[in-house]
Coordinates of C-alpha atoms and ligand atoms in Angstrom, one line a residue:
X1 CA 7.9 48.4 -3.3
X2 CA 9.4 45.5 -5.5
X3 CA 6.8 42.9 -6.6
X4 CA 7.0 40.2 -9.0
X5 CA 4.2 40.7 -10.9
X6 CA 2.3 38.3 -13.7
X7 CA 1.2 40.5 -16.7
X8 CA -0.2 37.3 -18.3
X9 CA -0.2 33.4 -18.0
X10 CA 3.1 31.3 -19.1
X11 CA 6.3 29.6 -18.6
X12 CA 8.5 30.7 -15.6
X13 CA 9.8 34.0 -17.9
X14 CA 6.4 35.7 -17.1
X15 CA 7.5 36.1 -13.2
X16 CA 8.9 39.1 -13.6
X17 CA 10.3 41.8 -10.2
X18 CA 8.3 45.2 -10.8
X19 CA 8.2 48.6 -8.6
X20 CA 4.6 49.0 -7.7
X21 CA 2.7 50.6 -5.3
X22 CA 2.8 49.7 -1.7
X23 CA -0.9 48.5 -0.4
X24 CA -2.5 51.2 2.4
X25 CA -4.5 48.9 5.1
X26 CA -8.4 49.1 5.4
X27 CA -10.6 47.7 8.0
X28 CA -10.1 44.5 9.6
X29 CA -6.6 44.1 7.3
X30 CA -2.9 43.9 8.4
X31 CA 0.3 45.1 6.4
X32 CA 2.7 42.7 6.7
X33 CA 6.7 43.4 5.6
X34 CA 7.7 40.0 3.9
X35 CA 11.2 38.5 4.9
X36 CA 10.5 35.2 3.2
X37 CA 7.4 33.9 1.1
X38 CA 6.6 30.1 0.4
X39 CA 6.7 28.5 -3.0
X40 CA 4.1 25.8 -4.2
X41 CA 3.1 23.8 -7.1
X42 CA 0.2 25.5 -7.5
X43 CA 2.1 29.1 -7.7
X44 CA 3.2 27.0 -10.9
X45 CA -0.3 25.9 -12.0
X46 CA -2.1 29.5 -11.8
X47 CA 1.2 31.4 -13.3
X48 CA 0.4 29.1 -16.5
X49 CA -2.9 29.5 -16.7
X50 CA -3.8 25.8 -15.8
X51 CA -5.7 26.0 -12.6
X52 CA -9.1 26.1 -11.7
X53 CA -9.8 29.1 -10.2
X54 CA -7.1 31.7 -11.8
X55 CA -6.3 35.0 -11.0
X56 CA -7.0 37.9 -13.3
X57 CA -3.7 39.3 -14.7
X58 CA -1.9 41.4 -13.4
X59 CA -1.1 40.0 -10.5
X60 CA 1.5 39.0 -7.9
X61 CA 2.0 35.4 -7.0
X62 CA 2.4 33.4 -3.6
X63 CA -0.6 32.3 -1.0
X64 CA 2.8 31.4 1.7
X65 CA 4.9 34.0 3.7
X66 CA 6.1 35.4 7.1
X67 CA 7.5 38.5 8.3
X68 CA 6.4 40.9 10.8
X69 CA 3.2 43.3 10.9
X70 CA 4.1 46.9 9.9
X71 CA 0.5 48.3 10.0
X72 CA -2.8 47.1 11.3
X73 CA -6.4 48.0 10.3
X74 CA -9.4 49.5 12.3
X75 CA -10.8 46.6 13.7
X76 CA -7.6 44.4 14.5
X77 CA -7.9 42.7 17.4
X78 CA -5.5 39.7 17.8
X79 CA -2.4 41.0 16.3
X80 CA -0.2 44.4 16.8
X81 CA 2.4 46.2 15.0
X82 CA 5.7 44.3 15.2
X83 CA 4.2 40.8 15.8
X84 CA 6.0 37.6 13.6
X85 CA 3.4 35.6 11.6
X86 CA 2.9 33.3 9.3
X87 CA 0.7 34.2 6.3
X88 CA -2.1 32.1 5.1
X89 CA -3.1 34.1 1.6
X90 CA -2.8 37.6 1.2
X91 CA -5.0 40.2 -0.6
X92 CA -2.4 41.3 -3.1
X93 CA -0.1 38.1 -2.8
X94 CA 3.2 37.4 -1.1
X95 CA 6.3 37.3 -3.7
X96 CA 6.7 41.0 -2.8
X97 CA 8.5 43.0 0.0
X98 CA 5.0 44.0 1.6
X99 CA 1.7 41.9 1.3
X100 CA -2.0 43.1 2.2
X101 CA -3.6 40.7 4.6
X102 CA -6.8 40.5 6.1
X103 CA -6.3 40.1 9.6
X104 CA -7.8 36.7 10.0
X105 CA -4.8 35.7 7.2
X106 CA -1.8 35.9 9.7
X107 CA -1.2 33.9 12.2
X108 CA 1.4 33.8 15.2
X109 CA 4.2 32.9 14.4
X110 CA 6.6 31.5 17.3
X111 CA 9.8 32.8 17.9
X112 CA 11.6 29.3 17.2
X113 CA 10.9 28.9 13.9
X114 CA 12.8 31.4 11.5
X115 CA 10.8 33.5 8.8
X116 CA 11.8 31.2 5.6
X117 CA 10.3 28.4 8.2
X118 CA 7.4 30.5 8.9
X119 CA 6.8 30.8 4.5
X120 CA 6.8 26.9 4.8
X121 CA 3.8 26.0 6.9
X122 CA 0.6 27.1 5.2
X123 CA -0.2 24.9 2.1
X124 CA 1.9 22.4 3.3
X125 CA 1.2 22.5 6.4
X126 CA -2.7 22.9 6.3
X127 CA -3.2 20.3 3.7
X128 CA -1.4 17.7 5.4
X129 CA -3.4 18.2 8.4
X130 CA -6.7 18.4 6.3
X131 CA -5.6 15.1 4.6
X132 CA -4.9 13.3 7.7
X133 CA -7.7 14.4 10.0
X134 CA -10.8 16.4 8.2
X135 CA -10.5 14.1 5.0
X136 CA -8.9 10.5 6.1
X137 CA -10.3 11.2 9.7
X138 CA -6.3 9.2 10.9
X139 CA -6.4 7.8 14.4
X140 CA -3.7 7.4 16.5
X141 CA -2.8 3.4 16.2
X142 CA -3.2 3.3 12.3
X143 CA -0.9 3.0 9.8
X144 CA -0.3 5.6 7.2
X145 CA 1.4 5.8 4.0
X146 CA 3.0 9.3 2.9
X147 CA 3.3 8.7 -0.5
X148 CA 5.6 11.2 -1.3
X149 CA 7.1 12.2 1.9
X150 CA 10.3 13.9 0.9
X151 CA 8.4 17.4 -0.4
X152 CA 6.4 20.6 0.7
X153 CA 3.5 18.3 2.1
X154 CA 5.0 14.9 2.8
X155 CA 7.6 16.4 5.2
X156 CA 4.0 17.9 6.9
X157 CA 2.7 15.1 7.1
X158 CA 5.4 12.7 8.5
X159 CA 5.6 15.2 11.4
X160 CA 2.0 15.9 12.0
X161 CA 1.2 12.2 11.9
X162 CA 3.8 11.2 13.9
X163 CA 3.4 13.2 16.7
X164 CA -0.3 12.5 16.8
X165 CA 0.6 8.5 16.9
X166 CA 0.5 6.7 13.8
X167 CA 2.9 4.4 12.8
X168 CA 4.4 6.5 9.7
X169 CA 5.7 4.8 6.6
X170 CA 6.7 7.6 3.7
X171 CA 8.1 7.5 0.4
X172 CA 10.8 9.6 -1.7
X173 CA 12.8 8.8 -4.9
X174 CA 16.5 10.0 -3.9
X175 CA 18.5 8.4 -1.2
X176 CA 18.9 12.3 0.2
X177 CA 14.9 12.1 0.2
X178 CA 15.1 8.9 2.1
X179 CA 17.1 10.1 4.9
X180 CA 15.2 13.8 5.0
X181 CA 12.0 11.4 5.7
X182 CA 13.3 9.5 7.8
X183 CA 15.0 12.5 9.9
X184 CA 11.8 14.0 10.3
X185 CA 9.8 11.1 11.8
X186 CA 8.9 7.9 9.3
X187 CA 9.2 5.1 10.8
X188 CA 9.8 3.0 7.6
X189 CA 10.8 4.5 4.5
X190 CA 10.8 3.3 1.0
X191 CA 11.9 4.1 -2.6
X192 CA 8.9 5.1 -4.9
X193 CA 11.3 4.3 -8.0
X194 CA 12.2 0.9 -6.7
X195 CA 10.2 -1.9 -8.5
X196 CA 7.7 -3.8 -5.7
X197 CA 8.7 -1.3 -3.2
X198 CA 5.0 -1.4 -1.9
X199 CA 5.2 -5.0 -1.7
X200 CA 7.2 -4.6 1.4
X201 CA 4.1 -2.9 3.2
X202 CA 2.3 -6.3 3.6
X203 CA 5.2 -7.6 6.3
X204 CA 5.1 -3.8 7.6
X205 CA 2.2 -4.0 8.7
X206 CA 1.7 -7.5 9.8
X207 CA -0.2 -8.6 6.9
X208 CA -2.7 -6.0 7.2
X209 CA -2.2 -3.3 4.7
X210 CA -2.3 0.6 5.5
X211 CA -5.0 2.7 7.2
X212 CA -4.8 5.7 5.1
X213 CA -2.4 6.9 2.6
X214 CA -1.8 10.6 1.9
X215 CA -1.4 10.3 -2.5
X216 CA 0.6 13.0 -4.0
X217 CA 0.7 11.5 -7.0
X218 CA -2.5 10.1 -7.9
X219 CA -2.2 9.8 -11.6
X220 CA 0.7 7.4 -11.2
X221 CA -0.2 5.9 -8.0
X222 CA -3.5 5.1 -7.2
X223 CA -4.7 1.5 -8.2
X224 CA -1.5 0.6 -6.3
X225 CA -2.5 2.1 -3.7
X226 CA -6.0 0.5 -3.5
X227 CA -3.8 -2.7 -3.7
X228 CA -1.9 -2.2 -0.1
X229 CA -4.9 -0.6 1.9
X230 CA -6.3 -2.7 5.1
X231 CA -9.6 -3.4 5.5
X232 CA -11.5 0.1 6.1
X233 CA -8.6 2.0 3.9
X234 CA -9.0 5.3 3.3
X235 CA -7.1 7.2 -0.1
X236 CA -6.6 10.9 0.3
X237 CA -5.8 12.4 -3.3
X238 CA -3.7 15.4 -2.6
X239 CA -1.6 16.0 -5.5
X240 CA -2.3 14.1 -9.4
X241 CA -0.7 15.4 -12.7
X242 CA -3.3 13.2 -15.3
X243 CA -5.2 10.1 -15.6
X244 CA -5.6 6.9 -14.2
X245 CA -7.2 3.7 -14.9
X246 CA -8.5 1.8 -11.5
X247 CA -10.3 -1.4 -10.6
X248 CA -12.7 -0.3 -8.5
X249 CA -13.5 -4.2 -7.4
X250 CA -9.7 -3.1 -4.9
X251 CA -12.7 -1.0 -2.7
X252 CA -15.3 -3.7 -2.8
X253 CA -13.4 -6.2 -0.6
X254 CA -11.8 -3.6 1.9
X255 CA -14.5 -1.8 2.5
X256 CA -12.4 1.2 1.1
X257 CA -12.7 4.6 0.3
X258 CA -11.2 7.6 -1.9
X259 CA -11.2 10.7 -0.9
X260 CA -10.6 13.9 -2.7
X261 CA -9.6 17.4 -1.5
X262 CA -8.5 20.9 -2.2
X263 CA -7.3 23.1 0.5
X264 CA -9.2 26.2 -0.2
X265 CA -12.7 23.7 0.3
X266 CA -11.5 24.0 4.1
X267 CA -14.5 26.2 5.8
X268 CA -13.6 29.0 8.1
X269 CA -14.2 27.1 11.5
X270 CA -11.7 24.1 9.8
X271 CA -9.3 26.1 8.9
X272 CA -9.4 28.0 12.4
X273 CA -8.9 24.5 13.9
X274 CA -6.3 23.6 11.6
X275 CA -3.8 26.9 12.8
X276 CA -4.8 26.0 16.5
X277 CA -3.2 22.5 15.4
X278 CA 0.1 23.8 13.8
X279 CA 0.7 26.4 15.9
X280 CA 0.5 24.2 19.5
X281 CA 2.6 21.8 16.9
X282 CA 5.4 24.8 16.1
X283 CA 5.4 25.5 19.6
X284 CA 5.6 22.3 21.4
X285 CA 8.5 21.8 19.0
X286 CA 6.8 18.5 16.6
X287 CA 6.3 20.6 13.7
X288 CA 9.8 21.7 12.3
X289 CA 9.2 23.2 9.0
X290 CA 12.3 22.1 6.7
X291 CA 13.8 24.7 4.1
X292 CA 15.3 22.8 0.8
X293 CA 16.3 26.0 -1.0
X294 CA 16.0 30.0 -1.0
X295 CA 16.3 32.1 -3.9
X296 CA 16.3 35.6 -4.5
X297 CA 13.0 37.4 -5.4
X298 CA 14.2 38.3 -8.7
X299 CA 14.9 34.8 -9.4
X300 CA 10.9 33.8 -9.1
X301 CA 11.4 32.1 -12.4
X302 CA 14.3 29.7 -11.0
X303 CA 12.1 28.9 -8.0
X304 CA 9.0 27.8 -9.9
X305 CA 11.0 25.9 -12.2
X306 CA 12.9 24.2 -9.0
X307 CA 9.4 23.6 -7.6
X308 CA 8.6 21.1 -10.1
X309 CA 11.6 19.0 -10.4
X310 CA 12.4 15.6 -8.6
X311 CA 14.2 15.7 -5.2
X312 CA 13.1 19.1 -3.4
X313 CA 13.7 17.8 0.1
X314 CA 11.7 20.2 1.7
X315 CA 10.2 24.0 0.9
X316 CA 11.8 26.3 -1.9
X317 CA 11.2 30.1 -0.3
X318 CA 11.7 33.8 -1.9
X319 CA 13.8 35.7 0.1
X320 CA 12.3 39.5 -1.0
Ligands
LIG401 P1 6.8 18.8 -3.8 O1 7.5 19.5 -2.7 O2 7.3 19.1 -5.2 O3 6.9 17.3 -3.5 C1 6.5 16.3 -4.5 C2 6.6 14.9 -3.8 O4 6.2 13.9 -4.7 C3 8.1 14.6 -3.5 O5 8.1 13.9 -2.2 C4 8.4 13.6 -4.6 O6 9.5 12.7 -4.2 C5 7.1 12.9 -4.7 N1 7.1 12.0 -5.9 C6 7.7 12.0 -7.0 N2 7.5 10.9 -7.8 C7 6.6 10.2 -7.0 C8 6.0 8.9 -7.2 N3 6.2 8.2 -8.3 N4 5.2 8.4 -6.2 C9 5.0 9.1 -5.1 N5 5.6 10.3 -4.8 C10 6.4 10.8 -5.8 O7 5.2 19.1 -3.8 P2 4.3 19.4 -2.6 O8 4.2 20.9 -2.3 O9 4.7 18.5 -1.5 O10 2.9 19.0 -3.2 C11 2.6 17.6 -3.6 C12 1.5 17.6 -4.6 O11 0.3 18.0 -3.9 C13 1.6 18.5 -5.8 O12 1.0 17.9 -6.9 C14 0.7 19.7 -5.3 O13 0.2 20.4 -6.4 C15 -0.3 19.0 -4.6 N6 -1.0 19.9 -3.5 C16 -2.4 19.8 -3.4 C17 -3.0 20.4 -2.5 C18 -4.5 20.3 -2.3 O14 -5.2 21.1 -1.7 N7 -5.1 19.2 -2.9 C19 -2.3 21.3 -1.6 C20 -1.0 21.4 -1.7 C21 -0.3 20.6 -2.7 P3 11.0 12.7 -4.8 O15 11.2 14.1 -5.3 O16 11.8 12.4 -3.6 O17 11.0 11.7 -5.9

C-alpha cells in the first residue's frame, strides 16, 4: 500500500509517499481503508522533531482519518466490516491508504458527514470539547472567548459551545475568517490583528468580562486575556508557540484561573465521554466539521506547510 513515511525528523521534504506493507489485524484491532486523513499542527511538530513525546523513525504520520472498516480482529465487538468511522489514532498512522486501529480507535461515523469531514473531528474536535468541559468546566449561560476561532479547533469550539448554550464570541485575522466564524455559530466576532479589539468585550458582555476563553495562542495572548476575564475566569491554554511574560496580580482580583491541557492527558473513561459528545453532536446535526483544503497524499509536504500558515478556515485533509 502507498504510505508517506518519515525516515527521519525535518522540514516538510521528509514527508515522503513509499510502497510498504499493508498491516494484517490482530486481536481486538480493526483495518481501516482510508479515504481521507486529518492534518494537524502537531503532524508538524513530531515530523520536525520538536514535540514531546516523538515517534521513532520510520514512521507514517497523522492521528486523524475516516474511511470504512475492511477487516476486524478477534475480539471486535462494536464495529463490522463495511462500517464508516472516524479514527481517533491509529497503530501505524493514517497518511496512508490503509491504517491499523485498535478497535476502541474508530468510532461511528454518521452517514451525513462526508469522509474528509469525518478526518476533521478528532483532535479538533476532542480538544475543544476537553477545553470547554473537562478543563474550563463551561456552563451553559457563560460567556466564552474562542481565541482563534477561524482554524481546526476554534471552528470546534464555536459549534460545540454553541449548541451547548454559551454566548460565543471568537476571533480570526482575515475577513474570510470572520465570516467562516460567524457562519458556524459566534455570536460576536472580532479581528485578533485589530488594535484594542478585546476592548470591545467589556460592552459585550455588559461590563463583566468572559467566563472562559479557549487560547490558541498563548504565547501572544495570554496576559490579555487575564485582562478581559470576569470574576471566576477560567484560561484554557490550547495552543502556544513561545514565551510569555504575565502579571499574575490579573488572577488575584478575579478569582481566576489558568489551565493547561494536552489531549492525549484525556483518560480512557473521558475520552469515551468525549465521542459520546461528538457523535450525538454529528448526528443531531450541531457539529458540522468544515473542510478548508484537500490535497493529494503525495503532496504531504504542501499540506503541513499549509497547516501552519495564517487563514486556514477550517481542516486541511489528505485525500490517499
Ligand atoms: P489552525 O487550524 O492552524 O488554527 C490556528 C488559529 O489560530 C486560527 O484560528 C488563527 O486565526 C488563529 N490565530 C492566528 N493568530 C492569532 C492571534 N494573534 N490570536 C489568536 N488567534 C490567532 O490550528 P488548530 O488545529 O486550530 O490548533 C490551534 C493550536 O492549538 C495549535 O497551536 C495546535 O498545535 C494547538 N493544539 C493543541 C492541542 C492540545 O491538546 N493542547 C490539540 C490540538 C491543537 P487566523 O488564521 O484567522 O489569523
Amino acid at each position: 500500500m502507498r504510505a508517506v513515511v518519515v525516515q527521519q525528523f525535518g522540514g516538510p521534504e521528509v514527508l515522503k509517499v513509499e510502497e510498504v506493507a499493508k498491516p494484517d489485524v490482530g486481536p481486538n484491532q480493526v483495518l481501516v481503508r482510508v479515504a481521507a486523513a486529518g492534518v494537524n499542527p502537531v503532524d508538524v511538530y513530531k515530523s520536525t522533531g520538536h514535540y514531546a513525546r516523538l515517534p521513532e523513525v520510520p514512521y507514517t504520520p497523522g492521528s486523524d482519518g475516516a474511511g470504512e472498516i475492511i477487516a476486524i480482529g478477534d475480539g471486535v465487538k462494536h464495529v463490522n466490516v463495511g462500517d464508516r468511522v472516524y479514527l481517533a489514532g491509529s497503530i501505524t498512522g493514517t497518511y496512508a491508504e490503509y491504517a491499523l486501529c485498535e478497535a476502541a480507535q474508530v468510532h461511528s461515523l454518521p452517514d451525513t458527514i462526508t469522509f474528509p469531514q469525518g478526518a476533521a473531528i478528532f483532535v479538533p474536535y476532542a480538544t475543544a470539547y476537553r477545553a470547554l468541559f473537562q478543563r474550563a468546566h463551561a456552563a451553559p449561560g457563560e460567556f466564552v472567548l474562542v481565541h482563534g476561532a477561524s482554524g481546526g479547533v476554534g471552528i470546534a469550539a464555536v459549534q460545540i459551545a454553541r449548541a451547548a448554550g454559551l454566548t460565543v464570541i471568537g476571533t480570526a485575522g482575515t475577513e474570510r475568517g470572520l465570516q467562516l466564524v460567524r457562519e458556524q455559530g459566534a455570536h460576536y466576532v472580532l479581528n485578533h490583528h485589530e488594535p484594542d479589539y478585546l476592548g470591545q468585550l467589556q460592552k459585550l458582555t455588559y461590563g463583566l468580562g468572559v467566563d472562559v476563553i479557549l487560547e490558541m495562542l498563548a504565547n501572544v495572548n495570554l496576559n490579555k486575556d487575564l485582562g478581559v476575564l470576569a470574576v471566576g475566569g477560567r484560561v484554557v491554554v490550547i495552543g502556544s508557540r513561545g514565551t510569555v511574560e504575565i502579571d499574575p496580580r490579573l488572577t488575584m482580583g478575579r478569582d481566576a484561573s489558568i489551565h493547561g491541557m494536552s489531549l492525549p492527558n484525556a483518560q480512557a473513561h473521558e475520552m469515551a465521554s468525549i465521542h459520546a459528545a461528538l457523535i450525538a453532536g454529528l448526528e443531531n446535526g450541531t457539529l458540522r466539521p468544515v473542510v478548508g483544503q484537500e490535497f493529494p497524499l503525495d503532496q504531504a509536504p504542501a499540506a503541513l506547510e499549509a497547516v501552519m500558515e495564517p487563514g486556514a478556515n477550517g481542516k486541511i485533509v489528505l485525500l490517499p
